[in-house]
Amino acid sequence: MLADETRPRILPVGEGVLLILRGVSLNENASPEDMVSIRLWIDPHRIISLQRRKLKAVGDLAANIEAGQGPVDSAGFITALIGLLFVRMAPAVTSLGEEMDDIEEDVLDGSTNALREQIVSIRKKAIIFKRYMAPQRDLIINFLKAKIAWFADHNHHHMIEAHDNITRFVEELDSVRERSQVISDEVTNILTERLNKNMYALSVVAAIFLPFGFLTGLLGINIGGIPGAENPQAFLVFCVMLSLVVGLQVLIFRKMRWF
Protein backbone atom coordinates (compact mmCIF):
# COMPACT_ATOMS: atom_id res chain seq x y z
CA MET A 1 0.00 0.00 0.00
CA LEU A 2 3.01 2.28 0.39
CA ALA A 3 4.70 1.39 -2.90
CA ASP A 4 5.82 4.28 -5.10
CA GLU A 5 4.62 2.67 -8.32
CA THR A 6 1.50 0.52 -8.46
CA ARG A 7 -0.75 -1.08 -11.02
CA PRO A 8 -4.32 -2.32 -10.54
CA ARG A 9 -4.28 -5.64 -8.70
CA ILE A 10 -6.10 -7.74 -6.13
CA LEU A 11 -4.60 -9.87 -3.39
CA PRO A 12 -6.90 -11.82 -1.04
CA VAL A 13 -5.37 -12.30 2.42
CA GLY A 14 -7.46 -14.27 4.91
CA GLU A 15 -10.86 -12.61 5.19
CA GLY A 16 -9.54 -9.37 3.74
CA VAL A 17 -8.39 -8.23 0.35
CA LEU A 18 -5.74 -5.81 -0.83
CA LEU A 19 -7.15 -3.80 -3.72
CA ILE A 20 -5.30 -1.27 -5.86
CA LEU A 21 -7.37 0.77 -8.33
CA ARG A 22 -6.77 3.65 -10.72
CA GLY A 23 -8.98 6.60 -11.59
CA VAL A 24 -8.66 9.48 -14.05
CA SER A 25 -6.99 12.59 -12.71
CA LEU A 26 -9.44 15.49 -12.80
CA ASN A 27 -7.40 17.74 -10.53
CA GLU A 28 -6.44 21.26 -11.55
CA ASN A 29 -3.56 21.45 -14.06
CA ALA A 30 -3.55 17.65 -14.37
CA SER A 31 -4.03 15.44 -17.40
CA PRO A 32 -6.84 12.84 -17.20
CA GLU A 33 -4.55 10.11 -18.52
CA ASP A 34 -2.25 10.68 -15.53
CA MET A 35 -4.34 8.21 -13.56
CA VAL A 36 -4.36 8.40 -9.77
CA SER A 37 -3.79 5.28 -7.68
CA ILE A 38 -5.91 4.40 -4.65
CA ARG A 39 -4.79 1.55 -2.41
CA LEU A 40 -7.37 -0.24 -0.25
CA TRP A 41 -7.42 -2.83 2.47
CA ILE A 42 -10.93 -4.16 2.88
CA ASP A 43 -12.33 -6.82 5.17
CA PRO A 44 -15.82 -7.41 6.60
CA HIS A 45 -15.23 -4.94 9.44
CA ARG A 46 -12.99 -2.15 8.16
CA ILE A 47 -11.82 -0.23 5.12
CA ILE A 48 -8.41 1.45 4.95
CA SER A 49 -7.56 3.57 1.94
CA LEU A 50 -4.45 5.48 0.92
CA GLN A 51 -3.91 7.91 -1.95
CA ARG A 52 -1.34 10.58 -2.70
CA ARG A 53 -3.55 12.71 -4.91
CA LYS A 54 -7.23 13.52 -4.85
CA LEU A 55 -9.76 11.47 -6.76
CA LYS A 56 -13.09 12.97 -7.74
CA ALA A 57 -14.74 9.54 -7.49
CA VAL A 58 -13.73 9.27 -3.83
CA GLY A 59 -15.24 12.71 -3.20
CA ASP A 60 -18.45 11.56 -4.91
CA LEU A 61 -18.60 8.48 -2.70
CA ALA A 62 -17.97 10.55 0.44
CA ALA A 63 -20.75 12.93 -0.55
CA ASN A 64 -23.15 10.01 -1.04
CA ILE A 65 -22.26 8.58 2.38
CA GLU A 66 -22.79 11.96 4.05
CA ALA A 67 -26.17 12.23 2.29
CA GLY A 68 -27.19 8.82 3.63
CA GLN A 69 -27.18 7.25 0.17
CA GLY A 70 -23.85 5.46 0.34
CA PRO A 71 -22.96 1.79 0.81
CA VAL A 72 -23.77 0.03 4.08
CA ASP A 73 -21.08 -2.66 4.04
CA SER A 74 -17.63 -3.41 2.65
CA ALA A 75 -18.94 -5.20 -0.43
CA GLY A 76 -21.20 -2.28 -1.27
CA PHE A 77 -18.28 0.09 -0.77
CA ILE A 78 -16.18 -1.76 -3.37
CA THR A 79 -18.91 -1.86 -6.00
CA ALA A 80 -19.85 1.78 -5.38
CA LEU A 81 -16.24 2.99 -5.61
CA ILE A 82 -15.48 1.01 -8.77
CA GLY A 83 -18.72 2.21 -10.35
CA LEU A 84 -17.91 5.86 -9.62
CA LEU A 85 -14.35 5.45 -10.89
CA PHE A 86 -15.72 4.19 -14.19
CA VAL A 87 -18.33 6.95 -14.37
CA ARG A 88 -15.51 9.49 -14.14
CA MET A 89 -13.52 7.59 -16.78
CA ALA A 90 -16.27 7.63 -19.40
CA PRO A 91 -15.99 11.32 -20.49
CA ALA A 92 -12.20 11.13 -20.78
CA VAL A 93 -12.33 8.04 -23.01
CA THR A 94 -15.26 9.36 -25.05
CA SER A 95 -13.45 12.64 -25.70
CA LEU A 96 -10.59 10.76 -27.40
CA GLY A 97 -13.06 9.18 -29.83
CA GLU A 98 -14.63 12.58 -30.51
CA GLU A 99 -11.22 14.09 -31.20
CA MET A 100 -10.53 11.30 -33.69
CA ASP A 101 -13.88 12.06 -35.37
CA ASP A 102 -12.85 15.71 -35.78
CA ILE A 103 -9.48 14.72 -37.22
CA GLU A 104 -11.12 12.34 -39.69
CA GLU A 105 -13.37 15.18 -40.88
CA ASP A 106 -10.33 17.44 -41.31
CA VAL A 107 -8.60 14.77 -43.39
CA LEU A 108 -11.69 14.35 -45.58
CA ASP A 109 -11.80 18.13 -46.05
CA GLY A 110 -8.18 18.07 -47.19
CA SER A 111 -6.79 19.93 -44.19
CA THR A 112 -3.71 18.08 -42.93
CA ASN A 113 -1.78 20.92 -41.31
CA ALA A 114 -0.52 20.03 -37.82
CA LEU A 115 -2.65 16.86 -37.79
CA ARG A 116 0.32 14.62 -37.16
CA GLU A 117 0.99 16.19 -33.77
CA GLN A 118 -2.67 15.85 -32.79
CA ILE A 119 -2.76 12.20 -33.86
CA VAL A 120 0.41 11.39 -31.91
CA SER A 121 -0.98 13.16 -28.82
CA ILE A 122 -4.28 11.24 -28.94
CA ARG A 123 -2.55 7.94 -29.53
CA LYS A 124 -0.21 8.57 -26.61
CA LYS A 125 -3.17 9.28 -24.32
CA ALA A 126 -4.92 6.11 -25.45
CA ILE A 127 -1.81 4.04 -24.72
CA ILE A 128 -1.45 5.50 -21.23
CA PHE A 129 -5.14 4.97 -20.47
CA LYS A 130 -5.02 1.36 -21.61
CA ARG A 131 -1.91 0.74 -19.55
CA TYR A 132 -4.02 1.02 -16.40
CA MET A 133 -7.50 0.16 -17.66
CA ALA A 134 -6.64 -3.25 -19.09
CA PRO A 135 -5.23 -4.53 -15.75
CA GLN A 136 -8.28 -3.07 -14.03
CA ARG A 137 -10.48 -5.23 -16.25
CA ASP A 138 -8.42 -8.28 -15.25
CA LEU A 139 -8.69 -7.21 -11.62
CA ILE A 140 -12.49 -7.47 -11.72
CA ILE A 141 -12.31 -10.94 -13.26
CA ASN A 142 -9.87 -12.08 -10.56
CA PHE A 143 -12.05 -10.50 -7.90
CA LEU A 144 -15.06 -12.52 -9.05
CA LYS A 145 -12.97 -15.70 -9.20
CA ALA A 146 -11.69 -15.15 -5.66
CA LYS A 147 -15.14 -16.00 -4.22
CA ILE A 148 -14.82 -13.78 -1.18
CA ALA A 149 -17.26 -15.00 1.49
CA TRP A 150 -18.64 -11.58 2.49
CA PHE A 151 -19.16 -10.49 -1.12
CA ALA A 152 -22.86 -11.21 -1.78
CA ASP A 153 -24.45 -12.34 -5.05
CA HIS A 154 -26.10 -8.99 -5.73
CA ASN A 155 -22.68 -7.38 -5.50
CA HIS A 156 -21.45 -9.82 -8.12
CA HIS A 157 -24.01 -8.42 -10.54
CA HIS A 158 -22.63 -4.91 -9.99
CA MET A 159 -19.10 -6.15 -10.61
CA ILE A 160 -20.18 -7.87 -13.83
CA GLU A 161 -21.70 -4.57 -14.97
CA ALA A 162 -18.45 -2.80 -14.04
CA HIS A 163 -16.52 -5.38 -16.06
CA ASP A 164 -18.71 -4.66 -19.09
CA ASN A 165 -18.03 -0.93 -18.70
CA ILE A 166 -14.27 -1.27 -18.42
CA THR A 167 -14.23 -3.71 -21.35
CA ARG A 168 -16.08 -1.13 -23.42
CA PHE A 169 -13.50 1.50 -22.44
CA VAL A 170 -10.60 -0.76 -23.40
CA GLU A 171 -12.25 -1.57 -26.74
CA GLU A 172 -12.80 2.14 -27.36
CA LEU A 173 -9.12 2.80 -26.64
CA ASP A 174 -8.11 0.02 -29.03
CA SER A 175 -10.38 1.57 -31.64
CA VAL A 176 -8.80 5.00 -31.10
CA ARG A 177 -5.32 3.55 -31.52
CA GLU A 178 -6.26 1.69 -34.70
CA ARG A 179 -8.06 4.71 -36.15
CA SER A 180 -5.11 6.94 -35.31
CA GLN A 181 -2.80 4.56 -37.20
CA VAL A 182 -5.09 4.50 -40.24
CA ILE A 183 -5.45 8.31 -40.23
CA SER A 184 -1.71 8.74 -39.75
CA ASP A 185 -1.09 6.54 -42.79
CA GLU A 186 -3.68 8.50 -44.77
CA VAL A 187 -2.10 11.83 -43.81
CA THR A 188 1.30 10.48 -44.82
CA ASN A 189 -0.12 9.36 -48.17
CA ILE A 190 -1.72 12.77 -48.76
CA LEU A 191 1.50 14.61 -47.94
CA THR A 192 3.51 12.22 -50.10
CA GLU A 193 1.09 12.69 -52.99
CA ARG A 194 1.35 16.46 -52.67
CA LEU A 195 5.12 16.25 -52.59
CA ASN A 196 5.13 14.01 -55.66
CA LYS A 197 2.85 16.42 -57.54
CA ASN A 198 5.10 19.36 -56.64
CA MET A 199 8.21 17.45 -57.66
CA TYR A 200 6.53 16.44 -60.92
CA ALA A 201 5.60 20.05 -61.67
CA LEU A 202 9.16 21.16 -60.94
CA SER A 203 10.50 18.40 -63.19
CA VAL A 204 8.25 19.51 -66.06
CA VAL A 205 9.30 23.13 -65.63
CA ALA A 206 12.96 22.11 -65.48
CA ALA A 207 12.54 20.00 -68.65
CA ILE A 208 10.94 22.94 -70.47
CA PHE A 209 13.68 25.38 -69.49
CA LEU A 210 16.55 22.96 -70.02
CA PRO A 211 16.94 23.86 -73.75
CA PHE A 212 16.75 27.56 -72.75
CA GLY A 213 19.71 27.16 -70.47
CA PHE A 214 21.65 25.22 -73.07
CA LEU A 215 21.03 27.70 -75.90
CA THR A 216 21.59 30.85 -73.84
CA GLY A 217 24.72 29.35 -72.35
CA LEU A 218 26.02 28.36 -75.77
CA LEU A 219 25.36 31.77 -77.33
CA GLY A 220 26.56 33.62 -74.25
CA ILE A 221 30.18 32.53 -74.47
CA ASN A 222 32.46 35.45 -75.24
CA ILE A 223 34.33 34.10 -78.29
CA GLY A 224 34.28 34.92 -81.94
CA GLY A 225 32.00 33.25 -84.44
CA ILE A 226 28.74 33.49 -82.47
CA PRO A 227 25.89 33.58 -85.03
CA GLY A 228 24.03 36.90 -85.19
CA ALA A 229 26.56 38.81 -83.13
CA GLU A 230 26.58 41.64 -85.67
CA ASN A 231 22.88 41.38 -86.65
CA PRO A 232 20.56 43.86 -84.82
CA GLN A 233 17.60 41.47 -85.35
CA ALA A 234 19.38 38.48 -83.90
CA PHE A 235 17.86 38.87 -80.39
CA LEU A 236 14.30 38.94 -81.79
CA VAL A 237 15.01 35.93 -83.96
CA PHE A 238 16.48 34.10 -80.98
CA CYS A 239 13.37 34.84 -78.81
CA VAL A 240 11.07 33.57 -81.58
CA MET A 241 13.19 30.46 -81.87
CA LEU A 242 12.94 29.85 -78.13
CA SER A 243 9.17 30.29 -78.27
CA LEU A 244 8.97 27.70 -81.02
CA VAL A 245 11.10 25.32 -78.95
CA VAL A 246 8.76 25.77 -75.97
CA GLY A 247 5.71 25.18 -78.14
CA LEU A 248 7.24 22.04 -79.58
CA GLN A 249 8.07 20.74 -76.12
CA VAL A 250 4.55 21.35 -74.86
CA LEU A 251 3.10 19.45 -77.82
CA ILE A 252 5.47 16.54 -77.23
CA PHE A 253 4.70 16.46 -73.47
CA ARG A 254 0.95 16.49 -74.11
CA LYS A 255 1.22 13.75 -76.71
CA MET A 256 3.18 11.63 -74.25
CA ARG A 257 0.69 12.61 -71.48
CA TRP A 258 3.38 13.92 -69.17
CA PHE A 259 0.99 16.69 -68.12
mmCIF file of C-alpha atoms in Angstrom:
data_model
loop_
_atom_site.group_PDB
_atom_site.id
_atom_site.type_symbol
_atom_site.label_atom_id
_atom_site.label_comp_id
_atom_site.label_asym_id
_atom_site.label_seq_id
_atom_site.Cartn_x
_atom_site.Cartn_y
_atom_site.Cartn_z
ATOM 1 C CA MET A 1 0.000 0.000 0.000
ATOM 2 C CA LEU A 2 3.008 2.281 0.391
ATOM 3 C CA ALA A 3 4.699 1.394 -2.903
ATOM 4 C CA ASP A 4 5.820 4.284 -5.095
ATOM 5 C CA GLU A 5 4.622 2.674 -8.322
ATOM 6 C CA THR A 6 1.497 0.525 -8.460
ATOM 7 C CA ARG A 7 -0.753 -1.080 -11.023
ATOM 8 C CA PRO A 8 -4.322 -2.322 -10.537
ATOM 9 C CA ARG A 9 -4.276 -5.642 -8.702
ATOM 10 C CA ILE A 10 -6.105 -7.737 -6.127
ATOM 11 C CA LEU A 11 -4.597 -9.873 -3.389
ATOM 12 C CA PRO A 12 -6.898 -11.825 -1.039
ATOM 13 C CA VAL A 13 -5.365 -12.299 2.419
ATOM 14 C CA GLY A 14 -7.462 -14.267 4.914
ATOM 15 C CA GLU A 15 -10.858 -12.607 5.194
ATOM 16 C CA GLY A 16 -9.543 -9.374 3.742
ATOM 17 C CA VAL A 17 -8.390 -8.230 0.347
ATOM 18 C CA LEU A 18 -5.735 -5.806 -0.831
ATOM 19 C CA LEU A 19 -7.147 -3.798 -3.720
ATOM 20 C CA ILE A 20 -5.301 -1.267 -5.865
ATOM 21 C CA LEU A 21 -7.371 0.766 -8.329
ATOM 22 C CA ARG A 22 -6.774 3.655 -10.719
ATOM 23 C CA GLY A 23 -8.983 6.604 -11.593
ATOM 24 C CA VAL A 24 -8.659 9.478 -14.046
ATOM 25 C CA SER A 25 -6.994 12.593 -12.710
ATOM 26 C CA LEU A 26 -9.441 15.494 -12.804
ATOM 27 C CA ASN A 27 -7.404 17.741 -10.528
ATOM 28 C CA GLU A 28 -6.440 21.261 -11.548
ATOM 29 C CA ASN A 29 -3.557 21.447 -14.058
ATOM 30 C CA ALA A 30 -3.552 17.650 -14.370
ATOM 31 C CA SER A 31 -4.033 15.436 -17.401
ATOM 32 C CA PRO A 32 -6.845 12.844 -17.205
ATOM 33 C CA GLU A 33 -4.548 10.107 -18.520
ATOM 34 C CA ASP A 34 -2.247 10.675 -15.533
ATOM 35 C CA MET A 35 -4.342 8.210 -13.564
ATOM 36 C CA VAL A 36 -4.363 8.396 -9.775
ATOM 37 C CA SER A 37 -3.789 5.279 -7.677
ATOM 38 C CA ILE A 38 -5.913 4.402 -4.648
ATOM 39 C CA ARG A 39 -4.789 1.546 -2.406
ATOM 40 C CA LEU A 40 -7.365 -0.242 -0.248
ATOM 41 C CA TRP A 41 -7.420 -2.834 2.472
ATOM 42 C CA ILE A 42 -10.929 -4.159 2.884
ATOM 43 C CA ASP A 43 -12.328 -6.824 5.165
ATOM 44 C CA PRO A 44 -15.822 -7.405 6.598
ATOM 45 C CA HIS A 45 -15.234 -4.935 9.439
ATOM 46 C CA ARG A 46 -12.989 -2.150 8.164
ATOM 47 C CA ILE A 47 -11.818 -0.229 5.122
ATOM 48 C CA ILE A 48 -8.413 1.447 4.951
ATOM 49 C CA SER A 49 -7.562 3.569 1.938
ATOM 50 C CA LEU A 50 -4.450 5.479 0.916
ATOM 51 C CA GLN A 51 -3.912 7.911 -1.950
ATOM 52 C CA ARG A 52 -1.335 10.583 -2.698
ATOM 53 C CA ARG A 53 -3.550 12.711 -4.909
ATOM 54 C CA LYS A 54 -7.227 13.525 -4.851
ATOM 55 C CA LEU A 55 -9.763 11.467 -6.760
ATOM 56 C CA LYS A 56 -13.092 12.968 -7.736
ATOM 57 C CA ALA A 57 -14.741 9.544 -7.494
ATOM 58 C CA VAL A 58 -13.727 9.275 -3.829
ATOM 59 C CA GLY A 59 -15.242 12.705 -3.203
ATOM 60 C CA ASP A 60 -18.452 11.565 -4.910
ATOM 61 C CA LEU A 61 -18.601 8.478 -2.698
ATOM 62 C CA ALA A 62 -17.969 10.545 0.445
ATOM 63 C CA ALA A 63 -20.748 12.926 -0.553
ATOM 64 C CA ASN A 64 -23.155 10.006 -1.035
ATOM 65 C CA ILE A 65 -22.261 8.582 2.376
ATOM 66 C CA GLU A 66 -22.794 11.958 4.054
ATOM 67 C CA ALA A 67 -26.167 12.231 2.291
ATOM 68 C CA GLY A 68 -27.194 8.822 3.634
ATOM 69 C CA GLN A 69 -27.185 7.248 0.174
ATOM 70 C CA GLY A 70 -23.851 5.456 0.340
ATOM 71 C CA PRO A 71 -22.957 1.786 0.810
ATOM 72 C CA VAL A 72 -23.765 0.030 4.077
ATOM 73 C CA ASP A 73 -21.077 -2.657 4.045
ATOM 74 C CA SER A 74 -17.628 -3.414 2.650
ATOM 75 C CA ALA A 75 -18.941 -5.200 -0.433
ATOM 76 C CA GLY A 76 -21.203 -2.277 -1.271
ATOM 77 C CA PHE A 77 -18.275 0.089 -0.767
ATOM 78 C CA ILE A 78 -16.185 -1.758 -3.366
ATOM 79 C CA THR A 79 -18.909 -1.855 -5.998
ATOM 80 C CA ALA A 80 -19.847 1.783 -5.376
ATOM 81 C CA LEU A 81 -16.241 2.993 -5.611
ATOM 82 C CA ILE A 82 -15.485 1.012 -8.774
ATOM 83 C CA GLY A 83 -18.718 2.215 -10.355
ATOM 84 C CA LEU A 84 -17.909 5.859 -9.615
ATOM 85 C CA LEU A 85 -14.353 5.446 -10.888
ATOM 86 C CA PHE A 86 -15.722 4.190 -14.189
ATOM 87 C CA VAL A 87 -18.332 6.954 -14.366
ATOM 88 C CA ARG A 88 -15.510 9.485 -14.142
ATOM 89 C CA MET A 89 -13.522 7.589 -16.779
ATOM 90 C CA ALA A 90 -16.274 7.632 -19.400
ATOM 91 C CA PRO A 91 -15.993 11.317 -20.491
ATOM 92 C CA ALA A 92 -12.197 11.126 -20.778
ATOM 93 C CA VAL A 93 -12.329 8.039 -23.012
ATOM 94 C CA THR A 94 -15.257 9.358 -25.049
ATOM 95 C CA SER A 95 -13.448 12.643 -25.695
ATOM 96 C CA LEU A 96 -10.595 10.756 -27.403
ATOM 97 C CA GLY A 97 -13.059 9.184 -29.828
ATOM 98 C CA GLU A 98 -14.632 12.579 -30.512
ATOM 99 C CA GLU A 99 -11.217 14.094 -31.196
ATOM 100 C CA MET A 100 -10.532 11.304 -33.687
ATOM 101 C CA ASP A 101 -13.880 12.061 -35.371
ATOM 102 C CA ASP A 102 -12.846 15.712 -35.778
ATOM 103 C CA ILE A 103 -9.476 14.723 -37.221
ATOM 104 C CA GLU A 104 -11.121 12.344 -39.689
ATOM 105 C CA GLU A 105 -13.365 15.183 -40.885
ATOM 106 C CA ASP A 106 -10.328 17.439 -41.306
ATOM 107 C CA VAL A 107 -8.598 14.768 -43.385
ATOM 108 C CA LEU A 108 -11.690 14.350 -45.581
ATOM 109 C CA ASP A 109 -11.802 18.135 -46.048
ATOM 110 C CA GLY A 110 -8.176 18.067 -47.185
ATOM 111 C CA SER A 111 -6.788 19.932 -44.188
ATOM 112 C CA THR A 112 -3.714 18.080 -42.931
ATOM 113 C CA ASN A 113 -1.784 20.924 -41.313
ATOM 114 C CA ALA A 114 -0.523 20.032 -37.823
ATOM 115 C CA LEU A 115 -2.651 16.857 -37.788
ATOM 116 C CA ARG A 116 0.318 14.621 -37.160
ATOM 117 C CA GLU A 117 0.986 16.189 -33.771
ATOM 118 C CA GLN A 118 -2.669 15.846 -32.786
ATOM 119 C CA ILE A 119 -2.759 12.200 -33.859
ATOM 120 C CA VAL A 120 0.406 11.390 -31.906
ATOM 121 C CA SER A 121 -0.982 13.162 -28.823
ATOM 122 C CA ILE A 122 -4.282 11.244 -28.937
ATOM 123 C CA ARG A 123 -2.546 7.939 -29.526
ATOM 124 C CA LYS A 124 -0.208 8.566 -26.613
ATOM 125 C CA LYS A 125 -3.168 9.284 -24.317
ATOM 126 C CA ALA A 126 -4.924 6.110 -25.453
ATOM 127 C CA ILE A 127 -1.812 4.042 -24.725
ATOM 128 C CA ILE A 128 -1.450 5.500 -21.228
ATOM 129 C CA PHE A 129 -5.139 4.969 -20.473
ATOM 130 C CA LYS A 130 -5.023 1.364 -21.605
ATOM 131 C CA ARG A 131 -1.909 0.744 -19.548
ATOM 132 C CA TYR A 132 -4.019 1.021 -16.401
ATOM 133 C CA MET A 133 -7.504 0.161 -17.657
ATOM 134 C CA ALA A 134 -6.641 -3.246 -19.089
ATOM 135 C CA PRO A 135 -5.225 -4.526 -15.751
ATOM 136 C CA GLN A 136 -8.279 -3.073 -14.029
ATOM 137 C CA ARG A 137 -10.477 -5.234 -16.250
ATOM 138 C CA ASP A 138 -8.416 -8.279 -15.251
ATOM 139 C CA LEU A 139 -8.693 -7.206 -11.617
ATOM 140 C CA ILE A 140 -12.493 -7.465 -11.717
ATOM 141 C CA ILE A 141 -12.308 -10.945 -13.264
ATOM 142 C CA ASN A 142 -9.866 -12.079 -10.562
ATOM 143 C CA PHE A 143 -12.050 -10.501 -7.895
ATOM 144 C CA LEU A 144 -15.062 -12.521 -9.048
ATOM 145 C CA LYS A 145 -12.968 -15.696 -9.204
ATOM 146 C CA ALA A 146 -11.687 -15.150 -5.663
ATOM 147 C CA LYS A 147 -15.145 -16.003 -4.223
ATOM 148 C CA ILE A 148 -14.821 -13.785 -1.182
ATOM 149 C CA ALA A 149 -17.264 -14.997 1.493
ATOM 150 C CA TRP A 150 -18.645 -11.581 2.486
ATOM 151 C CA PHE A 151 -19.159 -10.490 -1.121
ATOM 152 C CA ALA A 152 -22.856 -11.213 -1.784
ATOM 153 C CA ASP A 153 -24.447 -12.344 -5.048
ATOM 154 C CA HIS A 154 -26.101 -8.991 -5.730
ATOM 155 C CA ASN A 155 -22.679 -7.378 -5.503
ATOM 156 C CA HIS A 156 -21.445 -9.823 -8.122
ATOM 157 C CA HIS A 157 -24.008 -8.418 -10.535
ATOM 158 C CA HIS A 158 -22.635 -4.908 -9.987
ATOM 159 C CA MET A 159 -19.100 -6.151 -10.611
ATOM 160 C CA ILE A 160 -20.179 -7.872 -13.826
ATOM 161 C CA GLU A 161 -21.697 -4.572 -14.971
ATOM 162 C CA ALA A 162 -18.451 -2.800 -14.039
ATOM 163 C CA HIS A 163 -16.519 -5.378 -16.062
ATOM 164 C CA ASP A 164 -18.709 -4.661 -19.086
ATOM 165 C CA ASN A 165 -18.027 -0.929 -18.699
ATOM 166 C CA ILE A 166 -14.265 -1.268 -18.416
ATOM 167 C CA THR A 167 -14.232 -3.707 -21.346
ATOM 168 C CA ARG A 168 -16.075 -1.131 -23.424
ATOM 169 C CA PHE A 169 -13.497 1.500 -22.437
ATOM 170 C CA VAL A 170 -10.605 -0.764 -23.405
ATOM 171 C CA GLU A 171 -12.255 -1.574 -26.735
ATOM 172 C CA GLU A 172 -12.799 2.139 -27.363
ATOM 173 C CA LEU A 173 -9.119 2.800 -26.636
ATOM 174 C CA ASP A 174 -8.108 0.020 -29.026
ATOM 175 C CA SER A 175 -10.383 1.574 -31.641
ATOM 176 C CA VAL A 176 -8.800 5.001 -31.097
ATOM 177 C CA ARG A 177 -5.320 3.550 -31.518
ATOM 178 C CA GLU A 178 -6.260 1.688 -34.698
ATOM 179 C CA ARG A 179 -8.057 4.707 -36.151
ATOM 180 C CA SER A 180 -5.105 6.938 -35.313
ATOM 181 C CA GLN A 181 -2.796 4.562 -37.195
ATOM 182 C CA VAL A 182 -5.091 4.503 -40.235
ATOM 183 C CA ILE A 183 -5.447 8.306 -40.229
ATOM 184 C CA SER A 184 -1.708 8.736 -39.747
ATOM 185 C CA ASP A 185 -1.085 6.541 -42.795
ATOM 186 C CA GLU A 186 -3.682 8.499 -44.769
ATOM 187 C CA VAL A 187 -2.104 11.832 -43.808
ATOM 188 C CA THR A 188 1.300 10.484 -44.819
ATOM 189 C CA ASN A 189 -0.115 9.356 -48.169
ATOM 190 C CA ILE A 190 -1.717 12.765 -48.756
ATOM 191 C CA LEU A 191 1.495 14.612 -47.944
ATOM 192 C CA THR A 192 3.509 12.217 -50.096
ATOM 193 C CA GLU A 193 1.089 12.687 -52.990
ATOM 194 C CA ARG A 194 1.347 16.459 -52.668
ATOM 195 C CA LEU A 195 5.123 16.252 -52.594
ATOM 196 C CA ASN A 196 5.129 14.007 -55.665
ATOM 197 C CA LYS A 197 2.854 16.423 -57.540
ATOM 198 C CA ASN A 198 5.099 19.356 -56.644
ATOM 199 C CA MET A 199 8.212 17.450 -57.664
ATOM 200 C CA TYR A 200 6.535 16.438 -60.923
ATOM 201 C CA ALA A 201 5.601 20.055 -61.671
ATOM 202 C CA LEU A 202 9.162 21.163 -60.941
ATOM 203 C CA SER A 203 10.504 18.396 -63.189
ATOM 204 C CA VAL A 204 8.248 19.507 -66.057
ATOM 205 C CA VAL A 205 9.300 23.126 -65.628
ATOM 206 C CA ALA A 206 12.956 22.108 -65.483
ATOM 207 C CA ALA A 207 12.537 20.003 -68.645
ATOM 208 C CA ILE A 208 10.943 22.938 -70.474
ATOM 209 C CA PHE A 209 13.677 25.380 -69.494
ATOM 210 C CA LEU A 210 16.547 22.959 -70.023
ATOM 211 C CA PRO A 211 16.945 23.861 -73.748
ATOM 212 C CA PHE A 212 16.753 27.563 -72.753
ATOM 213 C CA GLY A 213 19.715 27.156 -70.470
ATOM 214 C CA PHE A 214 21.650 25.224 -73.075
ATOM 215 C CA LEU A 215 21.025 27.701 -75.896
ATOM 216 C CA THR A 216 21.591 30.849 -73.843
ATOM 217 C CA GLY A 217 24.723 29.348 -72.349
ATOM 218 C CA LEU A 218 26.015 28.362 -75.770
ATOM 219 C CA LEU A 219 25.364 31.769 -77.328
ATOM 220 C CA GLY A 220 26.562 33.623 -74.249
ATOM 221 C CA ILE A 221 30.181 32.526 -74.466
ATOM 222 C CA ASN A 222 32.460 35.451 -75.241
ATOM 223 C CA ILE A 223 34.331 34.103 -78.288
ATOM 224 C CA GLY A 224 34.278 34.918 -81.943
ATOM 225 C CA GLY A 225 31.999 33.251 -84.444
ATOM 226 C CA ILE A 226 28.738 33.495 -82.465
ATOM 227 C CA PRO A 227 25.885 33.576 -85.030
ATOM 228 C CA GLY A 228 24.032 36.896 -85.187
ATOM 229 C CA ALA A 229 26.565 38.815 -83.129
ATOM 230 C CA GLU A 230 26.582 41.635 -85.670
ATOM 231 C CA ASN A 231 22.879 41.379 -86.646
ATOM 232 C CA PRO A 232 20.563 43.861 -84.820
ATOM 233 C CA GLN A 233 17.595 41.474 -85.355
ATOM 234 C CA ALA A 234 19.378 38.482 -83.896
ATOM 235 C CA PHE A 235 17.861 38.868 -80.393
ATOM 236 C CA LEU A 236 14.300 38.940 -81.789
ATOM 237 C CA VAL A 237 15.008 35.928 -83.965
ATOM 238 C CA PHE A 238 16.475 34.102 -80.982
ATOM 239 C CA CYS A 239 13.365 34.844 -78.813
ATOM 240 C CA VAL A 240 11.072 33.568 -81.580
ATOM 241 C CA MET A 241 13.194 30.462 -81.867
ATOM 242 C CA LEU A 242 12.943 29.850 -78.131
ATOM 243 C CA SER A 243 9.165 30.289 -78.272
ATOM 244 C CA LEU A 244 8.974 27.703 -81.022
ATOM 245 C CA VAL A 245 11.100 25.323 -78.955
ATOM 246 C CA VAL A 246 8.762 25.767 -75.970
ATOM 247 C CA GLY A 247 5.706 25.182 -78.140
ATOM 248 C CA LEU A 248 7.238 22.043 -79.585
ATOM 249 C CA GLN A 249 8.074 20.738 -76.124
ATOM 250 C CA VAL A 250 4.545 21.353 -74.859
ATOM 251 C CA LEU A 251 3.104 19.446 -77.819
ATOM 252 C CA ILE A 252 5.469 16.537 -77.226
ATOM 253 C CA PHE A 253 4.697 16.457 -73.466
ATOM 254 C CA ARG A 254 0.949 16.492 -74.112
ATOM 255 C CA LYS A 255 1.218 13.750 -76.709
ATOM 256 C CA MET A 256 3.183 11.631 -74.250
ATOM 257 C CA ARG A 257 0.688 12.609 -71.477
ATOM 258 C CA TRP A 258 3.376 13.919 -69.167
ATOM 259 C CA PHE A 259 0.995 16.693 -68.120
#
